[in-house]
Coordinates of C-alpha atoms in Angstrom, one line a residue:
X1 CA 46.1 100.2 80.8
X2 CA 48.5 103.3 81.3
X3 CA 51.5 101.3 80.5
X4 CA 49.7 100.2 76.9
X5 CA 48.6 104.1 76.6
X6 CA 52.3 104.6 77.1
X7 CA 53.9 101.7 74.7
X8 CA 51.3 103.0 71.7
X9 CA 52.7 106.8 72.3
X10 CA 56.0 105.5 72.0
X11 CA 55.3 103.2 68.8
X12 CA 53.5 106.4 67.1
X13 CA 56.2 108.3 68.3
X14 CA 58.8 105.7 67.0
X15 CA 57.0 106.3 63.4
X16 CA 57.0 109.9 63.3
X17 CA 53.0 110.1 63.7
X18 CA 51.5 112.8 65.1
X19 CA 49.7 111.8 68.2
X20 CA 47.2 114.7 68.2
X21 CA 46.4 113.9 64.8
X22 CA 45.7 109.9 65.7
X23 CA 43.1 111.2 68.4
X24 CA 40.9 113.6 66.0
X25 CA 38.0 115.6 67.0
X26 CA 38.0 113.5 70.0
X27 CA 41.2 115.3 71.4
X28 CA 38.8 118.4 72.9
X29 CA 36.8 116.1 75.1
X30 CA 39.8 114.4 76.2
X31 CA 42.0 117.6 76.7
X32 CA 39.3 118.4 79.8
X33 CA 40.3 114.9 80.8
X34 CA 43.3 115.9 81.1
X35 CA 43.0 119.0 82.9
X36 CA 40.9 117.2 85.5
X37 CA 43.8 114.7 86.2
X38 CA 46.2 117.7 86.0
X39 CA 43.7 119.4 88.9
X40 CA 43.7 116.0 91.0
X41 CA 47.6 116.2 90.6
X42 CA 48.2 119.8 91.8
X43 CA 46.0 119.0 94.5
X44 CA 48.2 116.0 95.9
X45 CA 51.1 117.9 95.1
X46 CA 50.3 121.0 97.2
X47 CA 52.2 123.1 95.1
X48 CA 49.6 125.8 95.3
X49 CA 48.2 127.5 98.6
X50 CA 45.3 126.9 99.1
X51 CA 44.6 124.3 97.0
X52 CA 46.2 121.0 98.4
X53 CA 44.0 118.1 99.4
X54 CA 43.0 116.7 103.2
X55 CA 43.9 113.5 102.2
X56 CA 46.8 113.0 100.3
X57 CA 46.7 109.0 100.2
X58 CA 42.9 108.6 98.9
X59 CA 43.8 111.7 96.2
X60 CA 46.7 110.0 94.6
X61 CA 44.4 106.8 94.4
X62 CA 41.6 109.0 92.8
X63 CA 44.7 110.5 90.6
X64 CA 45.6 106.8 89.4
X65 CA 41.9 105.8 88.5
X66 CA 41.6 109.1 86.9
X67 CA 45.1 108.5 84.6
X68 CA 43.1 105.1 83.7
X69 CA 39.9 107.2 82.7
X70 CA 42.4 108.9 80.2
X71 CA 44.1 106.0 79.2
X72 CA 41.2 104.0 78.1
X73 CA 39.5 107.6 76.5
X74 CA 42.8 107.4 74.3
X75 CA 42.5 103.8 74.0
X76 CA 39.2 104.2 72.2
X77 CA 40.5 107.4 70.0
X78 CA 43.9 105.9 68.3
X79 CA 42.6 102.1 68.2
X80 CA 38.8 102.1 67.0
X81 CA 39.0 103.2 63.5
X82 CA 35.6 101.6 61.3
X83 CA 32.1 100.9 62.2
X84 CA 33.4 97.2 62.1
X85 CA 35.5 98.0 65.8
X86 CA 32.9 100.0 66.8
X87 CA 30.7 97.2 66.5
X88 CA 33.2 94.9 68.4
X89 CA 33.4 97.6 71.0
X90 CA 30.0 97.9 71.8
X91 CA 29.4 94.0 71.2
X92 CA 32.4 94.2 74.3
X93 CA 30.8 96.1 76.7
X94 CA 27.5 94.1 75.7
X95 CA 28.9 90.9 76.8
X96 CA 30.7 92.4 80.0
X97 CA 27.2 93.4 81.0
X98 CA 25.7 89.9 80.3
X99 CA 28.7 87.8 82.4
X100 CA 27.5 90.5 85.4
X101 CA 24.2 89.9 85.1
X102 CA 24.3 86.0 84.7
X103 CA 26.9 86.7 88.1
X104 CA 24.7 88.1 89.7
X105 CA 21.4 86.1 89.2
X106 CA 23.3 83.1 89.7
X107 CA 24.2 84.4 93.1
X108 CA 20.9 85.4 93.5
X109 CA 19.5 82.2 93.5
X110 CA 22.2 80.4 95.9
X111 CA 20.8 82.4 98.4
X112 CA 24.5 81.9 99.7
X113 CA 26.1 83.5 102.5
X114 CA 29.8 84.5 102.3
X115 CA 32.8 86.9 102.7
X116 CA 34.7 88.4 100.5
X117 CA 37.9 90.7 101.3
X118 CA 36.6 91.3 104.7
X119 CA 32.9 92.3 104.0
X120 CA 29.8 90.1 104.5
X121 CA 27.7 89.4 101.8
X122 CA 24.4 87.7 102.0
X123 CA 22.7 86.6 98.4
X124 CA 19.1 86.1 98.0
X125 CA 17.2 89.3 99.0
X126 CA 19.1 91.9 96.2
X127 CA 21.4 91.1 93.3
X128 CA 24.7 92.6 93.2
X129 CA 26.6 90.5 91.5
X130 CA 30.6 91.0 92.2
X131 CA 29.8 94.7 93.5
X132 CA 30.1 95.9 96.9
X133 CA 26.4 97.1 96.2
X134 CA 23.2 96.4 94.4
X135 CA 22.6 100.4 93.7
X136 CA 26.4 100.3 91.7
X137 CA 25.2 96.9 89.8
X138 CA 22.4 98.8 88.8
X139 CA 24.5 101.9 87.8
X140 CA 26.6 99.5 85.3
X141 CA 23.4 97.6 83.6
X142 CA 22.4 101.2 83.2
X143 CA 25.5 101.5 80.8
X144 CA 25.9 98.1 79.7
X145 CA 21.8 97.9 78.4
X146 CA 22.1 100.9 76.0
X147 CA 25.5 99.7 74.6
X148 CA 23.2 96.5 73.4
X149 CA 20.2 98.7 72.7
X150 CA 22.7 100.7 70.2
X151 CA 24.1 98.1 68.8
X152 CA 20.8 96.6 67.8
X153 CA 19.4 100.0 66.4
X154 CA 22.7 100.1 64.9
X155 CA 21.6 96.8 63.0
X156 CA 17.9 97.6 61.9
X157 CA 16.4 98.4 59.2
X158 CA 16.7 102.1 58.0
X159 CA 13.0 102.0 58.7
X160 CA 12.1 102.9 54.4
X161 CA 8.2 102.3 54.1
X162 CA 7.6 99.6 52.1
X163 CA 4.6 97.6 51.8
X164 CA 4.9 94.3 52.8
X165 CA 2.4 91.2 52.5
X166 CA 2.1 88.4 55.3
X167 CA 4.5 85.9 53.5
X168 CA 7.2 89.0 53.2
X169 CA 6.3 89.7 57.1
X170 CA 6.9 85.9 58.3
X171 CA 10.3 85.9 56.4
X172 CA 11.4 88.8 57.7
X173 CA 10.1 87.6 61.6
X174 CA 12.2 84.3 60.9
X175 CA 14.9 85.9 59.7
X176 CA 15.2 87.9 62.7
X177 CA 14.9 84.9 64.9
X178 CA 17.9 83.3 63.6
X179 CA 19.8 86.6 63.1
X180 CA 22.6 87.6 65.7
X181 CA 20.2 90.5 66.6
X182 CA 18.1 88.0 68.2
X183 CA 21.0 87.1 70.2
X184 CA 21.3 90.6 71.5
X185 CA 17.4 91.0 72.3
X186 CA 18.2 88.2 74.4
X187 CA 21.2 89.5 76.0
X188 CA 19.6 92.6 77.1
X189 CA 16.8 90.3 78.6
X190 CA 19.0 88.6 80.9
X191 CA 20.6 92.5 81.9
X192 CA 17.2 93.9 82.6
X193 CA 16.3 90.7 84.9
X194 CA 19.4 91.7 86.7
X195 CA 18.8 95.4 86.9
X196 CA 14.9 94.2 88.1
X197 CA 16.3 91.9 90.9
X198 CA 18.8 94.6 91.9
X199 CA 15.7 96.5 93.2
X200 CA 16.8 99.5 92.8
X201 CA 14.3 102.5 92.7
X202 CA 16.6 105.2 91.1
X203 CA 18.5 102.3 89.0
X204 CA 15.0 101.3 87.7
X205 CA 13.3 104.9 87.5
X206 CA 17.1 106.6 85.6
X207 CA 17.0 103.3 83.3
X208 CA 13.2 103.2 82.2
X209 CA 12.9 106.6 82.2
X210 CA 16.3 107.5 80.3
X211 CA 14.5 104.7 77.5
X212 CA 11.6 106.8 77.2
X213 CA 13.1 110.1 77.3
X214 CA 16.0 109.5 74.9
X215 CA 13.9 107.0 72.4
X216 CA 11.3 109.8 72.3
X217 CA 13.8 112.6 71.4
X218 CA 15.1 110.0 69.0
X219 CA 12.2 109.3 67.1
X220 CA 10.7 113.3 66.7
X221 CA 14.1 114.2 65.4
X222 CA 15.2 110.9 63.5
X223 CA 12.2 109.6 61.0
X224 CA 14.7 107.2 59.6
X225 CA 15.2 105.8 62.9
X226 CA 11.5 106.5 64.4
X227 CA 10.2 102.8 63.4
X228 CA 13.4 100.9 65.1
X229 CA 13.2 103.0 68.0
X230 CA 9.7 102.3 68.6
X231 CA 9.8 98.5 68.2
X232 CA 12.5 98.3 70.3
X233 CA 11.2 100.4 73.3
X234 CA 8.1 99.0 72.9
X235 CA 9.5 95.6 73.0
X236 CA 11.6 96.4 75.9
X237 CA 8.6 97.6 78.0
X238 CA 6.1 95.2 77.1
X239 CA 8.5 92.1 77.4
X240 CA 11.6 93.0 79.7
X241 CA 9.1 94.8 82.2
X242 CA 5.3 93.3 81.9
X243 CA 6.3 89.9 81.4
X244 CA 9.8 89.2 82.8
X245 CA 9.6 91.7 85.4
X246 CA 6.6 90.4 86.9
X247 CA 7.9 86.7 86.7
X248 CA 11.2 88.1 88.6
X249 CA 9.6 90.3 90.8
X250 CA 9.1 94.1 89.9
X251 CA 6.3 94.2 92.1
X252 CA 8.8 94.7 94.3
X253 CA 10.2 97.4 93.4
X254 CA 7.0 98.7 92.5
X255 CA 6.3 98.5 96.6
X256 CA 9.8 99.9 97.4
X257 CA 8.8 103.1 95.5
X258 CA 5.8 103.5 96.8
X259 CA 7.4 103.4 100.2
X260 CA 9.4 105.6 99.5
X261 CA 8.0 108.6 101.9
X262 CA 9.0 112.3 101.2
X263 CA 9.5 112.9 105.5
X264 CA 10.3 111.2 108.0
X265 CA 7.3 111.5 109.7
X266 CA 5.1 109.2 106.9
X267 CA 7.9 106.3 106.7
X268 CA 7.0 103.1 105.9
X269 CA 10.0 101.3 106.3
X270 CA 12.1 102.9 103.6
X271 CA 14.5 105.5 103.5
X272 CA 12.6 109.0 102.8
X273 CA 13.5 111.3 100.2
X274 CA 14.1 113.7 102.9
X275 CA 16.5 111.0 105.0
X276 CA 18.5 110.3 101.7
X277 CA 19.4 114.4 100.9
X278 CA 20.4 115.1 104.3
X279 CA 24.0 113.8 103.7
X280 CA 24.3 115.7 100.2
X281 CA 22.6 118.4 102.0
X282 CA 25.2 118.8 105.2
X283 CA 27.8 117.7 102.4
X284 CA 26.9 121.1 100.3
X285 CA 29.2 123.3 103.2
X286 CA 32.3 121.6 102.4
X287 CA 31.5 123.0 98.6
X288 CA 30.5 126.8 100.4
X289 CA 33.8 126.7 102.5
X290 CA 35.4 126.1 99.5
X291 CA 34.3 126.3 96.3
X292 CA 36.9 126.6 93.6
X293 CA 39.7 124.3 95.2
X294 CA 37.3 121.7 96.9
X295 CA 39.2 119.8 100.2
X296 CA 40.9 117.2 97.8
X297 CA 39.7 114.1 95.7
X298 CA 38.6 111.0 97.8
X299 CA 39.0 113.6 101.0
X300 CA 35.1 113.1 101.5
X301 CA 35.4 110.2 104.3
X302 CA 37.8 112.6 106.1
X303 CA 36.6 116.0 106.0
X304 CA 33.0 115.3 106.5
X305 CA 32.9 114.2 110.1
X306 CA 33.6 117.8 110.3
X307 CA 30.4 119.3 108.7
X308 CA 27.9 116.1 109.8
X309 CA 24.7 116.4 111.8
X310 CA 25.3 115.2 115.6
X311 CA 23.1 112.4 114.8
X312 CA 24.6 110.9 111.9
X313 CA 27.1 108.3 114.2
X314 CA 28.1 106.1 111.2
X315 CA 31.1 107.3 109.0
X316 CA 30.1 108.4 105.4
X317 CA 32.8 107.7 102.5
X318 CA 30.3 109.3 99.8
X319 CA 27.6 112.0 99.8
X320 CA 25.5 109.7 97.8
X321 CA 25.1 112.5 95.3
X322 CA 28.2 112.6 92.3
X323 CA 27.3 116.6 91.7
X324 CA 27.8 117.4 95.5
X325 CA 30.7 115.1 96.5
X326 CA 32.6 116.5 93.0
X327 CA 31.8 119.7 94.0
X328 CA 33.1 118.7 97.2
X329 CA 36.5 116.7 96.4
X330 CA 37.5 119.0 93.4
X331 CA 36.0 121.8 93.6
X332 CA 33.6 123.8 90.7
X333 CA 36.7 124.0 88.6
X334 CA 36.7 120.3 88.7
X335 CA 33.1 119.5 88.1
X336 CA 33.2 122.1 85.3
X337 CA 35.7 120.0 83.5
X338 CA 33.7 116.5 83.6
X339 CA 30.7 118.3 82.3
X340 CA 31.9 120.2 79.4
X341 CA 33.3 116.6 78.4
X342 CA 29.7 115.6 79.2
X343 CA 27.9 118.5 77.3
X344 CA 30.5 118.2 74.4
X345 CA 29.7 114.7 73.6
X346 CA 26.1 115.6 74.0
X347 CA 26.7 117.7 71.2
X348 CA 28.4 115.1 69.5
X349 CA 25.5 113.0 69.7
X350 CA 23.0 115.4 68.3
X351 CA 25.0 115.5 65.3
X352 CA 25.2 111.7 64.6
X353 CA 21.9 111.8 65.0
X354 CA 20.6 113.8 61.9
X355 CA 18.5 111.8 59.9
X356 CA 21.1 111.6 56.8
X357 CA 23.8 109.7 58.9
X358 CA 24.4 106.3 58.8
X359 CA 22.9 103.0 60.7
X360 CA 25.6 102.9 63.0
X361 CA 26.2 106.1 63.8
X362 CA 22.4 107.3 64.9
X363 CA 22.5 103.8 66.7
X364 CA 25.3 104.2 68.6
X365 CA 24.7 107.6 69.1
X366 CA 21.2 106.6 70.8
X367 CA 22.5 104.0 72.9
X368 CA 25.2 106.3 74.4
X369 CA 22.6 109.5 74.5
X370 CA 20.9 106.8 76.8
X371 CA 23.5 105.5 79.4
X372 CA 24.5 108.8 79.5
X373 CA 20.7 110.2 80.7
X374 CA 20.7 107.3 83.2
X375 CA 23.7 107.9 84.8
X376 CA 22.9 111.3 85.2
X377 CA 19.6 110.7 86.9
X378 CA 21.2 108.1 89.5
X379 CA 24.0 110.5 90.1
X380 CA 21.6 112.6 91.6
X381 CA 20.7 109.7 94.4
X382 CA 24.0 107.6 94.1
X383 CA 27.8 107.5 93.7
X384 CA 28.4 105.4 90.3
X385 CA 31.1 107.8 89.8
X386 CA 33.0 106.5 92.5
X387 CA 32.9 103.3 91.6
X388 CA 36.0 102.3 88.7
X389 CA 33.7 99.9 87.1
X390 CA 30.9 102.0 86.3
X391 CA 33.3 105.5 85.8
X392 CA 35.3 103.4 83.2
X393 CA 32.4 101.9 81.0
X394 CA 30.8 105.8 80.9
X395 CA 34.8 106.8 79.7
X396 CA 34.5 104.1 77.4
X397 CA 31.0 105.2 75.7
X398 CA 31.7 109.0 75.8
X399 CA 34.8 108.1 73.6
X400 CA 33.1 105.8 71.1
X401 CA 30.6 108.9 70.0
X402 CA 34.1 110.6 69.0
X403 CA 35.6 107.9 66.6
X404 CA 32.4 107.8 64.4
X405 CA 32.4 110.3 61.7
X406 CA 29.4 112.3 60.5
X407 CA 28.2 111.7 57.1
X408 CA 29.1 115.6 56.0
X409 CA 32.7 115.1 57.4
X410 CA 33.2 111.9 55.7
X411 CA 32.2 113.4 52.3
X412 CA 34.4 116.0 52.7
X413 CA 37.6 113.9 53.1
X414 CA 36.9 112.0 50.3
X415 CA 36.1 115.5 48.1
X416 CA 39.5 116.2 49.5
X417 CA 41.3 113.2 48.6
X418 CA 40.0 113.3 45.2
X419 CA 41.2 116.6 44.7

């Protein structure tokens, strides 16, 4: 993916086009980008006292995957240019999640046992499809769900009252039957059976909870797209979670949360509340010792050891927190780059969601407003972050709210080319 971010430089530079013109509006979030590779860099370069890493193999690794963040950011910028790639895009990242999901509940129900480059895996008790982990399958049909939930809003009616009589309301059921939307609806059916049989508490709780959050925000500041949203949530909780969820068995991960103990000292079984912070917790003096610089990114598995409880025997490669272990690895300078990108696209998104913009963008803009709620929540219990798959597919959305235009903008360049 860096080699094609490379060739297309050299083919806009070949043709005299300006490459920060190509990339738009979306050059600002993908300038901090930037600057966090440029950070990672310095700090496997050692250059600067002070500032190089504890572990300069695992930070040129986290350098690479980084450089691929940025390549596929760009990707996004100079090749999706209409709602028609958009559309594609999203339809993309839709079917990605689908081929996991049918993975992983096809695994599921072998019940096989097997390894895979050196690590046991035993299928049957929790999907994880080809991840290391259930939690990080979880993570991506956290991302992969919303992409199909946008693209459906995306789709929908503008949501114009208009009386309709039964006949009108049977054609317009049929129609959507045979429609490709139907096709979607059953897409993210099959993505929210593997996110149930995942059982995941905090993949479950960030995804359902990111639905309601989002689609309520959506529909009190978007009339236009108030009746969509509501269908569609509604559909999603009433179907995907009464109906398929109990025939797959969300019951338990019903019990798994209500396991779920704050101390030690009323544990049924599952890890506590207070058992899971400890390692972000002992984790948070490698961010006091140093908070600017951080001890290098991917250095968590090697500095650690060093600030670990005497009872924690077991070598940790994450802090099962992405706020702490960034905070960590790259220091506040670091984590203060990934989330103004974050908070810029968030205010992207509010702006392709006034009500006078078109279907796509306020559809898109949900779905991403969504994965991006999600991930946010898990991060606070998980490392998605860490995982390529899942970092890549967020990279991915956060550029896609960048190529649409907002109705104003688009009016002026056409008041401009006119003149």
């Amino acid at each position: 993916m860096i080699f094609l971010f490379a060739a297309l430089c050299i083919a806009r530079l070949w043709r005299a086009e300006s490459i920060f013109t190509c990339l738009g509006v979306g050059t600002w979030p993908l300038a901090c980008l930037c600057l966090f590779a440029l950070w990672l860099a310095l700090q496997w370069s050692g250059v600067i006292p002070g500032l190089e890493t504890a572990d300069a193999f695992n930070t040129l690794q986290y350098l690479l995957a980084t450089l691929t963040y940025v390549a596929a950011f760009s990707l996004v910028l100079l090749l999706v240019k209409s709602s028609a790639h958009v559309r594609w895009l999203m339809a993309v990242i839709l079917a990605s999640g689908v081929s996991q999901a049918l993975i992983a509940i096809g695994l599921f129900a072998s019940r096989a046992t097997y390894i895979f480059l050196f690590m046991p895996f035993t299928q049957g008790t929790r999907a994880t499809g080809t991840f290391a982990n259930f939690d990080h399958l979880a993570g991506y049909m956290e991302l992969c769900i919303p992409a199909g939930v946008g693209l459906m809003l995306a789709h929908m009616g503008s949501g114009e009252n208009k009386t309709l009589n039964r006949r009108e309301h049977m054609v317009n059921v049929l129609k959507f039957m045979m429609s490709g939307k139907m096709l979607v609806r059953l897409m993210l059916v099959i993505m929210v059976i593997a996110l149930v049989l995942t059982r995941s508490r905090m993949g479950s709780v960030a995804f359902f909870t990111s639905m309601l959050v989002i689609g309520g925000i959506a529909m009190l500041r978007n009339p236009r797209l108030r009746i969509a949203a509501f269908w569609l949530i509604l559909s999603l909780i009433v179907i995907d979670v009464v109906v398929i969820g109990q025939w797959v068995g969300i019951d338990h991960v019903v019990e798994r949360l209500q396991n779920t103990a704050l101390d030690n000292e009323h544990a049924r079984g599952e890890e506590t509340v207070e058992q899971r912070s400890q390692t972000p917790r002992q984790a948070f003096g490698m961010v006091i010792e140093r908070p600017l610089s951080g001890f290098g990114a991917g250095s968590f598995y090697t500095v650690f050891p060093r600030f670990k409880s005497a009872d924690k025997n077991s070598f940790w490669d994450h802090a099962h927190n992405d706020y702490v272990q960034l905070a960590a690895e790259t220091g506040l300078v670091g984590l203060g780059l990934l989330a103004t990108m974050v908070l810029m696209t968030i205010a992207r998104i509010l702006i392709l969601w006034k009500e006078h913009e078109p279907r796509i963008n306020r559809g898109v803009a949900f779905g991403v407003a969504m994965a991006i709620c999600a991930l946010l929540i898990h991060s606070w219990v998980d490392f998605n972050l860490q995982i390529p798959a899942n970092a890549l597919v967020f990279c991915v959305l956060l550029a896609v709210v960048w190529v649409l235009v907002p109705h104003t903008a688009a009016t002026k360049e056409v008041i401009n080319d006119i003149g």
